[in-house]
Amino acid sequence: MKTIRVHNHGGPEVLTYEDVPMPEPKTGEARVKIEASGLNFIDIYHRTGLYPLKTPFTLGMEGAGIVDAVGDAVTEVKKDERVAYAMVPGSYAEFAIVPAAKLVPVPGNIDAKTAAAIMLQGMTAHYLTHSTYQLKRGDTTLVHAAAGGAGLLLVQLAKMRGARVIGTVSTETKAELARQAGADELILYTQSDFLAEVKKITGGQGVHVVYDSVGATTFDKSLDCLKPRGYLVLFGQSSGPVPPLDPGKLSAKGSLFLTRPTLAHYTLDRAELLQRAGDLFGWIQSGALKPRIERVFPLKDVADAQRQLEARKTTGKVLLVP
Ligand SMILES: NC(=O)c1ccc[n+]([C@@H]2O[C@H](COP(=O)([O-])OP(=O)(O)OC[C@H]3O[C@@H](n4cnc5c(N)ncnc54)[C@H](OP(=O)(O)O)[C@@H]3O)[C@@H](O)[C@H]2O)c1
């Protein structure tokens, strides 16, 4: 079967399209014939080695497809069932071996591309708005990179929770997409000072919570955008990692809360995984949530897809199909 493998960490040129033997599921595992895999920023961190995996490895942390074989003692899914999953390495491939407990059955009227588009970034938007900080009516939130994969979903879920949403984006086109997703105010943070704009929009008050996936270039000013006792939810670093922080800063700037969450700790058991994925599928079925699939690349063209993501040229979700 065809896969995208990494033998040495590095730039997009290290991605190799190669044949490996068909893998067999062991006890508790299923083999999924991949119909679509999701592109995520974490794949770039795995490729570069910022989050190191032991080489060689097959890239990709999200997929949807059909169960074509199961190992012993699998009760969660059946052969020929459509499933989706996230946070298991190896989805940039024609087939993937996945622990059955990580697989979520996909409702019949949701296609594989849509399912692959929401497992990682959608469940992230879910836990960020429902668990890390429980947004409520009357809250104001700042969402950085509001037209990105996680961003467009986060904006929609924040609006569903009743919050007022201020988004940052780098271009007018991205601003329009974030506006369509429900953002109330947009700031072009590459052209104006987002801290000054947030203060203006909130009448000097600041926001209850900042969802910051950009990291290095936004972190310091994100802290300054908060009201006293506000929450800085740092959930990524698309512009680079944030340097170490003196905890005293949090007290000086208003007894702030800082957390650095990750999806794995918000899908701790199968019940939590099924609940978050089930909510997302339900909202898609009711029309309350509209994932935006921007581009679908053939698996073999993954290097082009990753270059676009790294160069801030994508919006919403980018998928790969084998
Ligand atoms: N902790 C978790 O559970 C979790 C889960 C999912 C994602 N994440 C993190 O969230 C971040 C976004 O992930 P994603 O997959 O949804 O990607 P994405 O937001 O679709 O793409 C990254 C966006 O970040 C913005 N950006 C700002 N400065 C950048 C720079 N120097 N280089 C590249 N992009 C820059 C760009 O938007 P503008 O052009 O509008 O600035 C770009 O489109 C990543 O750091 C990812 O690791 C974390």
Coordinates of C-alpha atoms and ligand atoms in Angstrom, one line a residue:
M1 CA 0.0 0.0 0.0
K2 CA 1.1 3.6 -0.6
T3 CA 2.1 5.8 2.3
I4 CA 3.8 9.1 3.0
R5 CA 6.8 8.4 5.2
V6 CA 9.4 10.5 7.0
H7 CA 12.9 8.9 7.3
N8 CA 14.7 12.1 8.5
H9 CA 13.1 15.2 10.0
G10 CA 13.2 18.3 7.8
G11 CA 11.3 20.4 5.2
P12 CA 8.6 19.2 2.8
E13 CA 11.2 17.6 0.7
V14 CA 11.6 14.8 3.3
L15 CA 8.1 13.5 2.6
T16 CA 8.4 10.3 0.6
Y17 CA 5.6 8.6 -1.3
E18 CA 6.4 4.9 -0.9
D19 CA 5.1 1.3 -0.8
V20 CA 5.0 -0.6 2.5
P21 CA 3.6 -4.1 3.2
M22 CA -0.2 -4.2 4.0
P23 CA -0.4 -4.1 7.8
E24 CA -2.5 -6.6 9.8
P25 CA -4.6 -5.5 12.8
K26 CA -3.7 -7.1 16.1
T27 CA -5.9 -7.6 19.2
G28 CA -8.0 -4.5 19.8
E29 CA -7.1 -2.9 16.5
A30 CA -8.9 -2.3 13.2
R31 CA -7.6 -1.7 9.7
V32 CA -9.2 1.3 8.0
K33 CA -9.3 1.8 4.3
I34 CA -8.6 5.5 4.2
E35 CA -11.0 7.6 2.1
A36 CA -9.7 11.0 3.3
S37 CA -7.0 12.2 5.7
G38 CA -6.9 15.6 7.3
L39 CA -4.0 17.9 7.1
N40 CA -3.1 19.5 10.4
F41 CA -0.4 21.8 11.7
I42 CA 0.8 19.0 14.0
D43 CA 1.9 17.1 10.9
I44 CA 4.4 19.9 10.2
Y45 CA 5.7 19.7 13.8
H46 CA 6.1 15.9 13.3
R47 CA 7.8 16.4 10.0
T48 CA 10.3 19.0 11.3
G49 CA 10.9 17.2 14.6
L50 CA 9.5 20.0 16.8
Y51 CA 7.3 17.2 18.2
P52 CA 9.7 14.3 17.5
L53 CA 8.5 10.8 16.5
K54 CA 10.9 7.9 16.1
T55 CA 11.9 7.7 12.4
P56 CA 10.9 6.2 10.0
F57 CA 7.2 6.9 10.5
T58 CA 4.0 7.4 8.5
L59 CA 2.7 10.9 8.9
G60 CA -0.9 12.1 9.5
M61 CA -3.1 12.3 12.7
E62 CA -6.6 12.2 11.3
G63 CA -8.6 10.2 8.9
A64 CA -11.9 8.7 7.8
G65 CA -12.7 5.6 5.9
I66 CA -14.1 2.1 6.0
V67 CA -13.2 -0.7 8.4
D68 CA -11.9 -3.5 6.2
A69 CA -10.4 -5.9 8.8
V70 CA -10.5 -6.2 12.6
G71 CA -8.3 -7.9 15.1
D72 CA -9.4 -10.1 18.0
A73 CA -11.6 -8.6 20.8
V74 CA -12.8 -5.6 18.8
T75 CA -16.3 -4.6 19.9
E76 CA -16.4 -0.9 19.1
V77 CA -16.7 -1.1 15.3
K78 CA -17.6 -3.6 12.6
K79 CA -16.2 -4.5 9.2
D80 CA -17.5 -2.3 6.4
E81 CA -18.6 0.4 8.8
R82 CA -17.5 4.0 8.1
V83 CA -15.4 5.4 10.9
A84 CA -13.3 8.5 11.7
Y85 CA -10.5 9.2 14.1
A86 CA -7.8 11.6 15.3
M87 CA -4.6 11.6 17.2
V88 CA -3.3 8.3 16.0
P89 CA -0.2 8.6 13.8
G90 CA -0.3 7.1 10.3
S91 CA -3.3 8.5 8.4
Y92 CA -1.3 9.7 5.3
A93 CA -1.8 6.3 3.7
E94 CA -4.1 4.0 1.8
F95 CA -4.7 1.9 5.0
A96 CA -4.1 2.6 8.6
I97 CA -4.1 0.5 11.8
V98 CA -6.0 2.2 14.5
P99 CA -6.9 1.0 18.1
A100 CA -10.6 0.3 17.8
A101 CA -11.3 2.4 20.9
K102 CA -10.1 5.5 19.1
L103 CA -12.6 5.0 16.2
V104 CA -15.9 6.8 16.0
P105 CA -18.7 5.4 13.8
V106 CA -19.8 8.1 11.2
P107 CA -23.5 8.7 10.8
G108 CA -24.9 7.5 7.4
N109 CA -25.6 10.9 6.0
I110 CA -22.1 12.3 6.7
D111 CA -19.5 11.6 4.0
A112 CA -15.9 10.6 4.7
K113 CA -14.5 14.0 3.7
T114 CA -16.7 15.9 6.1
A115 CA -15.9 13.4 8.9
A116 CA -12.1 13.7 8.2
A117 CA -12.5 17.5 8.3
I118 CA -13.8 17.8 11.8
M119 CA -12.2 15.1 14.0
L120 CA -9.0 16.9 15.1
Q121 CA -9.8 20.6 14.7
G122 CA -13.5 20.2 15.5
M123 CA -13.0 18.2 18.7
T124 CA -10.4 20.8 19.6
A125 CA -12.8 23.7 19.0
H126 CA -15.3 21.6 21.1
Y127 CA -13.1 21.2 24.2
L128 CA -11.7 24.7 24.0
T129 CA -15.2 26.3 24.1
H130 CA -17.0 23.7 26.3
S131 CA -14.3 22.5 28.8
T132 CA -11.0 24.4 28.9
Y133 CA -13.0 27.7 29.3
Q134 CA -16.8 27.2 29.2
L135 CA -17.8 30.2 27.1
K136 CA -21.2 31.7 27.9
R137 CA -23.5 34.4 26.8
G138 CA -22.1 37.8 27.7
D139 CA -18.4 36.7 27.3
T140 CA -16.2 38.3 24.7
T141 CA -13.4 36.1 23.2
L142 CA -10.5 36.8 21.0
V143 CA -9.7 34.0 18.4
H144 CA -6.4 34.3 16.6
A145 CA -6.1 32.8 13.1
A146 CA -9.9 32.9 12.9
A147 CA -10.0 31.7 9.3
G148 CA -7.7 28.7 9.8
G149 CA -8.7 25.0 10.2
A150 CA -9.2 25.2 13.9
G151 CA -10.2 28.9 13.7
L152 CA -13.3 28.7 11.6
L153 CA -14.7 25.9 13.7
L154 CA -13.8 27.7 16.9
V155 CA -15.6 30.9 15.7
Q156 CA -18.8 28.9 15.0
L157 CA -18.7 27.0 18.3
A158 CA -18.0 30.2 20.3
K159 CA -21.0 31.9 18.6
M160 CA -23.1 28.8 19.4
R161 CA -22.2 29.3 23.1
G162 CA -23.4 32.9 22.8
A163 CA -20.1 34.7 23.0
R164 CA -19.1 37.9 21.2
V165 CA -16.2 36.9 18.9
I166 CA -13.3 39.1 17.9
G167 CA -11.1 37.3 15.3
T168 CA -7.6 38.1 13.9
V169 CA -6.6 37.2 10.4
S170 CA -3.9 38.2 7.9
T171 CA -6.0 39.1 4.8
E172 CA -9.3 40.6 3.8
T173 CA -10.3 37.3 2.1
K174 CA -9.7 35.5 5.4
A175 CA -11.6 38.2 7.3
E176 CA -14.6 37.6 5.0
L177 CA -14.6 33.9 5.7
A178 CA -14.4 34.4 9.5
R179 CA -17.2 36.9 9.2
Q180 CA -19.4 34.3 7.4
A181 CA -18.5 31.8 10.2
G182 CA -20.1 34.3 12.6
A183 CA -17.2 36.5 13.9
D184 CA -18.5 39.9 15.1
E185 CA -15.3 41.9 14.7
L186 CA -12.2 41.2 12.6
I187 CA -8.7 42.6 13.0
L188 CA -6.1 42.3 10.3
Y189 CA -3.3 41.7 12.8
T190 CA -0.6 41.9 10.1
Q191 CA -1.6 45.5 9.4
S192 CA -2.8 46.9 12.7
D193 CA -2.0 46.5 16.4
F194 CA -4.5 43.8 17.6
L195 CA -4.0 44.9 21.3
A196 CA -5.0 48.5 20.5
E197 CA -7.9 47.3 18.4
V198 CA -9.2 44.9 21.1
K199 CA -9.1 47.7 23.7
K200 CA -11.0 49.9 21.3
I201 CA -13.7 47.3 20.5
T202 CA -14.2 46.4 24.2
G203 CA -14.2 50.0 25.4
G204 CA -10.9 49.4 27.3
Q205 CA -12.2 46.4 29.2
G206 CA -10.4 43.5 27.4
V207 CA -11.8 40.0 26.8
H208 CA -12.7 37.1 29.0
V209 CA -10.6 34.6 27.1
V210 CA -8.1 34.5 24.3
Y211 CA -7.7 31.4 22.1
D212 CA -4.2 31.7 20.8
S213 CA -2.9 29.1 18.3
V214 CA -0.3 31.5 16.8
G215 CA 2.1 31.6 19.8
A216 CA 5.4 33.4 19.4
T217 CA 4.1 36.5 17.6
T218 CA 0.9 37.0 19.5
F219 CA 1.5 35.6 23.0
D220 CA 2.6 38.8 24.9
K221 CA -0.1 41.0 23.5
S222 CA -2.7 38.2 24.0
L223 CA -2.0 38.5 27.8
D224 CA -2.5 42.2 27.6
C225 CA -5.9 41.8 25.9
L226 CA -7.4 40.0 28.9
K227 CA -9.7 41.4 31.6
P228 CA -8.5 40.8 35.2
R229 CA -8.9 37.0 35.9
G230 CA -9.1 36.3 32.2
Y231 CA -7.9 33.1 30.5
L232 CA -5.2 32.8 28.0
V233 CA -5.7 29.4 26.3
L234 CA -2.5 28.8 24.3
F235 CA -3.3 25.8 22.1
G236 CA -0.7 26.1 19.4
Q237 CA 2.3 27.9 17.9
S238 CA 2.0 28.3 14.2
S239 CA 4.4 31.2 14.3
G240 CA 6.9 29.5 16.6
P241 CA 7.1 28.4 20.3
V242 CA 6.5 30.8 23.2
P243 CA 9.6 31.4 25.4
P244 CA 9.5 30.5 29.1
L245 CA 7.3 32.8 31.2
D246 CA 7.7 34.2 34.8
P247 CA 4.5 33.3 36.6
G248 CA 4.7 36.7 38.3
K249 CA 3.7 38.2 35.0
L250 CA 0.3 36.6 35.4
S251 CA -0.3 38.3 38.7
A252 CA 1.0 41.6 37.6
K253 CA -1.3 41.6 34.5
G254 CA -4.5 40.8 36.4
S255 CA -4.4 37.4 38.2
L256 CA -4.6 35.8 34.8
F257 CA -5.0 32.1 34.0
L258 CA -2.7 30.4 31.5
T259 CA -3.3 26.9 30.1
R260 CA -1.6 25.0 27.3
P261 CA -4.1 22.2 26.5
T262 CA -4.0 19.4 24.0
L263 CA -6.8 17.3 22.5
A264 CA -5.4 14.0 24.0
H265 CA -6.2 15.2 27.5
Y266 CA -9.7 16.2 26.5
T267 CA -10.6 12.8 25.0
L268 CA -9.3 10.8 27.9
D269 CA -11.7 7.9 27.5
R270 CA -14.1 6.5 24.9
A271 CA -17.1 8.2 26.5
E272 CA -15.5 11.6 26.2
L273 CA -14.4 10.9 22.6
L274 CA -17.9 9.7 21.5
Q275 CA -19.5 12.7 23.3
R276 CA -17.4 15.3 21.6
A277 CA -17.5 13.7 18.1
G278 CA -21.2 13.0 18.5
D279 CA -22.0 16.6 19.3
L280 CA -20.1 17.7 16.2
F281 CA -21.8 15.2 13.9
G282 CA -25.2 16.2 15.4
W283 CA -24.5 19.9 14.7
I284 CA -23.4 19.1 11.1
Q285 CA -26.6 17.1 10.6
S286 CA -28.8 20.0 11.9
G287 CA -26.9 22.6 9.9
A288 CA -25.6 24.4 13.0
L289 CA -22.0 23.7 12.1
K290 CA -20.6 24.1 8.6
P291 CA -17.1 22.7 8.1
R292 CA -15.3 24.5 5.2
I293 CA -13.2 22.1 3.1
E294 CA -11.0 24.4 1.1
R295 CA -8.9 22.0 -0.9
V296 CA -8.4 18.3 -1.5
F297 CA -5.0 17.2 -2.6
P298 CA -4.0 13.7 -3.9
L299 CA -2.0 12.0 -1.2
K300 CA 1.2 12.0 -3.4
D301 CA 1.0 15.8 -3.5
V302 CA 1.2 16.2 0.3
A303 CA 4.4 18.3 0.1
D304 CA 2.5 21.0 -1.9
A305 CA -0.3 20.9 0.6
Q306 CA 2.0 21.3 3.6
R307 CA 3.9 24.2 1.9
Q308 CA 0.6 26.0 1.5
L309 CA -0.4 25.5 5.1
E310 CA 3.0 26.7 6.4
A311 CA 2.9 29.7 4.1
R312 CA -0.5 30.9 5.5
K313 CA -2.1 30.3 2.1
T314 CA -4.9 28.0 3.3
T315 CA -8.2 28.6 5.0
G316 CA -10.5 26.1 6.7
K317 CA -9.7 22.4 6.1
V318 CA -7.2 20.8 3.7
L319 CA -7.7 17.1 3.0
L320 CA -5.6 14.4 1.3
V321 CA -7.1 11.5 -0.6
P322 CA -5.2 8.3 -1.5
Ligands
LIG1 N1 -3.7 21.8 21.3 C1 -4.5 21.2 20.5 O1 -5.3 20.4 21.0 C2 -4.5 21.6 19.1 C3 -5.4 21.0 18.2 C4 -5.5 21.5 16.8 C5 -4.6 22.4 16.4 N2 -3.7 23.0 17.3 C6 -2.7 24.0 16.9 O2 -3.4 25.1 16.4 C7 -2.6 25.7 15.4 C8 -3.4 25.9 14.1 O3 -3.6 24.6 13.6 P1 -4.5 24.4 12.3 O4 -4.1 23.0 11.8 O5 -5.9 24.7 12.5 O6 -3.8 25.4 11.2 P2 -4.4 26.7 10.6 O7 -4.9 27.6 11.7 O8 -5.3 26.3 9.5 O9 -3.1 27.4 9.9 C9 -2.3 28.2 10.7 C10 -2.7 29.6 10.6 O10 -1.9 30.3 11.6 C11 -1.8 31.7 11.2 N3 -0.4 32.1 11.3 C12 0.1 33.2 12.0 N4 1.4 33.3 11.9 C13 1.8 32.2 11.2 C14 3.1 31.8 10.8 N5 4.2 32.5 11.1 N6 3.2 30.7 10.0 C15 2.1 30.0 9.7 N7 0.9 30.3 10.1 C16 0.7 31.4 10.8 C17 -2.2 31.8 9.7 O11 -3.4 32.4 9.6 P3 -3.4 34.0 9.2 O12 -2.8 34.0 7.8 O13 -4.8 34.5 9.3 O14 -2.5 34.7 10.2 C18 -2.3 30.3 9.3 O15 -3.3 30.1 8.3 C19 -1.4 24.9 15.3 O16 -0.4 25.5 16.1 C20 -1.8 23.6 15.8 O17 -0.7 22.8 16.3 C21 -3.6 22.5 18.6

